[in-house]
Amino acid sequence: MNDFLIVGGGVIGMMTAWQLADAGHKVTLVERGQCGREASWAGGGIVSPLYPWRHPESISRLSRWSEGYYPGLAKRLLAETGIDPEYRQKGLLYLRVEDEAEATEWARRMGKPLERVGANFLYDKEPHLAPGFEDALWMPTLGSIRNPRLGQALRAKLQSLPQVTLREHVSVERLRRQGGDIQVDTAEGPLTAARIILCGGAWTGELLKTLGLDLPVHPVKGQMMVFKTPLSSDGRLLLERVVLADGRYLIPRADGRVLIGSTLEQADFDKTPTDQAYASLYESAVAMLPALAQCEVEHHWAGLRPGSPQGIPFIGPVPSIRGLFVNAGHYRNGLVLAPAATRLLVDQLLRQAPILDPAPYHW
């Protein structure tokens, strides 16, 4: 029997498997599709909550730890897999922030650099932004990562580890009590382990319902699209850094592509892109960066975030069920919080001193 069985092959499931394998344990990871192809692929890759001062302190603690972890993680994955997750620390420009006083107080309390800058600074950084902005808030330390490539790199890393068994394209049908233990019933037969970890994102609550348990995690649909933009004659990108306005954000990639996101929709488990969302995203993108009107929309897609009360994830043991653990409910911040969230759970699993107080995240 393996030491650990992980259900769900997103970034959180894969990081958990890697850390447990590094600690010398045998791990099986089961994923109904290909690892890293659900919410971990569908997001934008900003390594911070969008408006961090609007989140509970329990979110801020996880995000602060994770933000410092990503640069080294990206370098290590590139060196060990040859796949570059493209971590870029170019900063973020906030346009039209109504709660600037709260933002400034949060930054002072957290020791984060955040300042109001004028139009000259703004357009020097991003000359192609729409005219008329008189000022902005500037956070120079913010980074972003190319999340599909992060998923590819993590998958390649796990495939290189002899202690890890990847079971992709294996659907989990239900969880079943077998005496005092839990069995995972899949389309290819039952699986079990000394300890089972549920990292199924928006589907985690549905899995726990098969045990008669009600975890308040539900799907929240988000649609995004990407523009393919040309390089300028001097090699500069049309957009160099993340820009956020009125809840919508533009994210540049190193190859010139620009993402626009995202919608927030209650649509159960429906991931169908819609014409209405396309029009809304397009309008927001062009309003911020007018030159996008001359660029090709390369792809439009939807993903499912694991919504939870206040967006606070559940990290730790499932009450009253021996050997069953959960790491889910990260809402819009799965990628943001993943390094800290996985480390916090692994600390509990291996009975190590935790990086943070785990109590705020217990079910």
Short mmCIF file of N, CA, C and O in Angstrom, two decimals, residues 131-185:
data_model
loop_
_atom_site.label_atom_id
_atom_site.label_comp_id
_atom_site.label_asym_id
_atom_site.label_seq_id
_atom_site.Cartn_x
_atom_site.Cartn_y
_atom_site.Cartn_z
N PRO A 131 -5.62 56.68 -23.24
CA PRO A 131 -5.35 58.00 -22.69
C PRO A 131 -6.37 58.38 -21.62
O PRO A 131 -7.46 57.82 -21.56
N GLY A 132 -5.98 59.35 -20.79
CA GLY A 132 -6.93 59.91 -19.84
C GLY A 132 -6.74 59.51 -18.40
O GLY A 132 -7.39 60.09 -17.51
N PHE A 133 -5.89 58.56 -18.11
CA PHE A 133 -5.64 58.20 -16.72
C PHE A 133 -4.71 59.22 -16.08
O PHE A 133 -3.64 59.52 -16.62
N GLU A 134 -5.10 59.76 -14.95
CA GLU A 134 -4.31 60.80 -14.30
C GLU A 134 -3.35 60.24 -13.25
O GLU A 134 -2.34 60.87 -12.93
N ASP A 135 -3.67 59.06 -12.72
CA ASP A 135 -2.78 58.46 -11.73
C ASP A 135 -3.09 56.97 -11.63
O ASP A 135 -4.01 56.46 -12.29
N ALA A 136 -2.33 56.30 -10.80
CA ALA A 136 -2.51 54.86 -10.58
C ALA A 136 -1.84 54.49 -9.28
O ALA A 136 -1.06 55.28 -8.71
N LEU A 137 -2.11 53.29 -8.79
CA LEU A 137 -1.33 52.72 -7.70
C LEU A 137 -0.34 51.73 -8.32
O LEU A 137 -0.69 50.96 -9.21
N TRP A 138 0.87 51.75 -7.81
CA TRP A 138 1.96 50.97 -8.40
C TRP A 138 2.55 50.03 -7.34
O TRP A 138 2.97 50.47 -6.27
N MET A 139 2.53 48.73 -7.63
CA MET A 139 3.15 47.73 -6.77
C MET A 139 4.27 47.07 -7.56
O MET A 139 4.04 46.16 -8.37
N PRO A 140 5.52 47.49 -7.35
CA PRO A 140 6.62 47.02 -8.21
C PRO A 140 7.03 45.58 -7.97
O PRO A 140 7.68 44.99 -8.83
N THR A 141 6.67 44.99 -6.84
CA THR A 141 7.17 43.65 -6.53
C THR A 141 6.29 42.53 -7.06
O THR A 141 6.65 41.35 -6.97
N LEU A 142 5.14 42.85 -7.62
CA LEU A 142 4.23 41.79 -8.03
C LEU A 142 4.79 40.99 -9.22
O LEU A 142 5.34 41.55 -10.15
N GLY A 143 4.59 39.69 -9.15
CA GLY A 143 5.04 38.81 -10.23
C GLY A 143 3.88 38.05 -10.85
O GLY A 143 2.77 38.00 -10.32
N SER A 144 4.16 37.44 -11.98
CA SER A 144 3.19 36.55 -12.63
C SER A 144 3.94 35.36 -13.19
O SER A 144 5.16 35.41 -13.44
N ILE A 145 3.22 34.27 -13.39
CA ILE A 145 3.81 33.04 -13.90
C ILE A 145 2.91 32.51 -15.00
O ILE A 145 1.70 32.73 -14.98
N ARG A 146 3.49 31.85 -15.98
CA ARG A 146 2.69 31.31 -17.08
C ARG A 146 2.14 29.96 -16.63
O ARG A 146 2.79 28.92 -16.77
N ASN A 147 0.95 29.99 -16.09
CA ASN A 147 0.42 28.83 -15.38
C ASN A 147 0.32 27.55 -16.21
O ASN A 147 0.58 26.47 -15.67
N PRO A 148 -0.03 27.58 -17.50
CA PRO A 148 -0.01 26.31 -18.24
C PRO A 148 1.38 25.66 -18.27
O PRO A 148 1.50 24.44 -18.17
N ARG A 149 2.40 26.50 -18.38
CA ARG A 149 3.76 25.94 -18.39
C ARG A 149 4.20 25.50 -17.00
O ARG A 149 4.99 24.55 -16.87
N LEU A 150 3.71 26.17 -15.97
CA LEU A 150 3.97 25.69 -14.61
C LEU A 150 3.40 24.29 -14.44
O LEU A 150 4.06 23.39 -13.89
N GLY A 151 2.18 24.08 -14.91
CA GLY A 151 1.58 22.76 -14.83
C GLY A 151 2.36 21.72 -15.61
O GLY A 151 2.57 20.59 -15.13
N GLN A 152 2.84 22.09 -16.81
CA GLN A 152 3.63 21.16 -17.61
C GLN A 152 4.93 20.79 -16.89
O GLN A 152 5.36 19.63 -16.89
N ALA A 153 5.57 21.79 -16.28
CA ALA A 153 6.84 21.55 -15.60
C ALA A 153 6.64 20.67 -14.37
O ALA A 153 7.44 19.76 -14.11
N LEU A 154 5.59 20.92 -13.60
CA LEU A 154 5.33 20.10 -12.43
C LEU A 154 5.03 18.65 -12.83
O LEU A 154 5.50 17.69 -12.20
N ARG A 155 4.26 18.48 -13.89
CA ARG A 155 3.94 17.13 -14.37
C ARG A 155 5.22 16.40 -14.80
O ARG A 155 5.42 15.22 -14.47
N ALA A 156 6.09 17.10 -15.54
CA ALA A 156 7.34 16.49 -15.97
C ALA A 156 8.21 16.12 -14.77
O ALA A 156 8.87 15.07 -14.76
N LYS A 157 8.22 16.98 -13.75
CA LYS A 157 9.00 16.68 -12.55
C LYS A 157 8.48 15.42 -11.88
O LYS A 157 9.26 14.53 -11.49
N LEU A 158 7.15 15.29 -11.73
CA LEU A 158 6.59 14.10 -11.09
C LEU A 158 6.89 12.85 -11.89
O LEU A 158 7.15 11.78 -11.32
N GLN A 159 6.87 12.96 -13.21
CA GLN A 159 7.15 11.80 -14.05
C GLN A 159 8.59 11.31 -13.88
O GLN A 159 8.89 10.15 -14.18
N SER A 160 9.46 12.18 -13.40
CA SER A 160 10.86 11.80 -13.21
C SER A 160 11.13 11.18 -11.84
O SER A 160 12.24 10.70 -11.60
N LEU A 161 10.13 11.19 -10.96
CA LEU A 161 10.34 10.73 -9.59
C LEU A 161 9.87 9.27 -9.44
O LEU A 161 8.69 8.98 -9.63
N PRO A 162 10.75 8.36 -9.08
CA PRO A 162 10.34 6.95 -8.96
C PRO A 162 9.35 6.70 -7.83
O PRO A 162 8.61 5.70 -7.87
N GLN A 163 9.28 7.60 -6.85
CA GLN A 163 8.35 7.39 -5.74
C GLN A 163 6.91 7.78 -6.09
O GLN A 163 5.99 7.52 -5.32
N VAL A 164 6.72 8.42 -7.26
CA VAL A 164 5.40 8.94 -7.64
C VAL A 164 4.83 8.13 -8.78
O VAL A 164 5.50 7.90 -9.80
N THR A 165 3.57 7.69 -8.63
CA THR A 165 2.84 7.03 -9.70
C THR A 165 1.72 7.95 -10.14
O THR A 165 0.85 8.31 -9.33
N LEU A 166 1.74 8.37 -11.41
CA LEU A 166 0.67 9.20 -11.97
C LEU A 166 -0.36 8.29 -12.62
O LEU A 166 -0.03 7.49 -13.49
N ARG A 167 -1.61 8.44 -12.22
CA ARG A 167 -2.72 7.71 -12.85
C ARG A 167 -3.64 8.73 -13.50
O ARG A 167 -4.58 9.23 -12.88
N GLU A 168 -3.32 9.11 -14.74
CA GLU A 168 -4.12 10.10 -15.45
C GLU A 168 -5.25 9.42 -16.22
O GLU A 168 -5.20 8.23 -16.51
N HIS A 169 -6.27 10.22 -16.56
CA HIS A 169 -7.44 9.74 -17.29
C HIS A 169 -8.14 8.59 -16.54
O HIS A 169 -8.63 7.65 -17.15
N VAL A 170 -8.14 8.73 -15.22
CA VAL A 170 -8.82 7.77 -14.35
C VAL A 170 -9.84 8.55 -13.52
O VAL A 170 -9.46 9.37 -12.68
N SER A 171 -11.11 8.31 -13.76
CA SER A 171 -12.17 9.05 -13.09
C SER A 171 -12.47 8.45 -11.73
O SER A 171 -12.67 7.25 -11.60
N VAL A 172 -12.52 9.30 -10.71
CA VAL A 172 -12.93 8.88 -9.38
C VAL A 172 -14.45 8.98 -9.29
O VAL A 172 -15.03 10.03 -9.54
N GLU A 173 -15.09 7.88 -8.94
CA GLU A 173 -16.55 7.82 -8.91
C GLU A 173 -17.13 8.12 -7.54
O GLU A 173 -18.17 8.76 -7.42
N ARG A 174 -16.46 7.66 -6.50
CA ARG A 174 -16.98 7.90 -5.15
C ARG A 174 -15.91 7.55 -4.13
O ARG A 174 -14.92 6.88 -4.43
N LEU A 175 -16.15 8.02 -2.90
CA LEU A 175 -15.37 7.61 -1.75
C LEU A 175 -16.23 6.66 -0.93
O LEU A 175 -17.44 6.87 -0.79
N ARG A 176 -15.60 5.61 -0.39
CA ARG A 176 -16.38 4.58 0.32
C ARG A 176 -15.68 4.24 1.64
O ARG A 176 -14.45 4.10 1.70
N ARG A 177 -16.47 4.12 2.70
CA ARG A 177 -15.93 3.66 3.98
C ARG A 177 -15.76 2.14 3.95
O ARG A 177 -16.68 1.41 3.59
N GLN A 178 -14.56 1.69 4.31
CA GLN A 178 -14.26 0.26 4.41
C GLN A 178 -13.74 0.00 5.82
O GLN A 178 -12.55 0.14 6.09
N GLY A 179 -14.66 -0.35 6.73
CA GLY A 179 -14.26 -0.45 8.12
C GLY A 179 -13.91 0.93 8.63
O GLY A 179 -14.70 1.86 8.53
N GLY A 180 -12.70 1.08 9.14
CA GLY A 180 -12.28 2.39 9.62
C GLY A 180 -11.50 3.18 8.59
O GLY A 180 -11.00 4.26 8.89
N ASP A 181 -11.38 2.66 7.37
CA ASP A 181 -10.58 3.31 6.34
C ASP A 181 -11.48 3.84 5.21
O ASP A 181 -12.67 3.55 5.15
N ILE A 182 -10.85 4.59 4.30
CA ILE A 182 -11.55 5.13 3.14
C ILE A 182 -10.97 4.49 1.88
O ILE A 182 -9.75 4.39 1.71
N GLN A 183 -11.86 4.08 1.00
CA GLN A 183 -11.47 3.53 -0.30
C GLN A 183 -11.93 4.49 -1.39
O GLN A 183 -13.02 5.05 -1.31
N VAL A 184 -11.09 4.67 -2.40
CA VAL A 184 -11.43 5.52 -3.54
C VAL A 184 -11.83 4.61 -4.69
O VAL A 184 -11.00 3.86 -5.22
N ASP A 185 -13.10 4.67 -5.07
CA ASP A 185 -13.58 3.86 -6.18
C ASP A 185 -13.40 4.63 -7.48
O ASP A 185 -13.88 5.75 -7.63
#
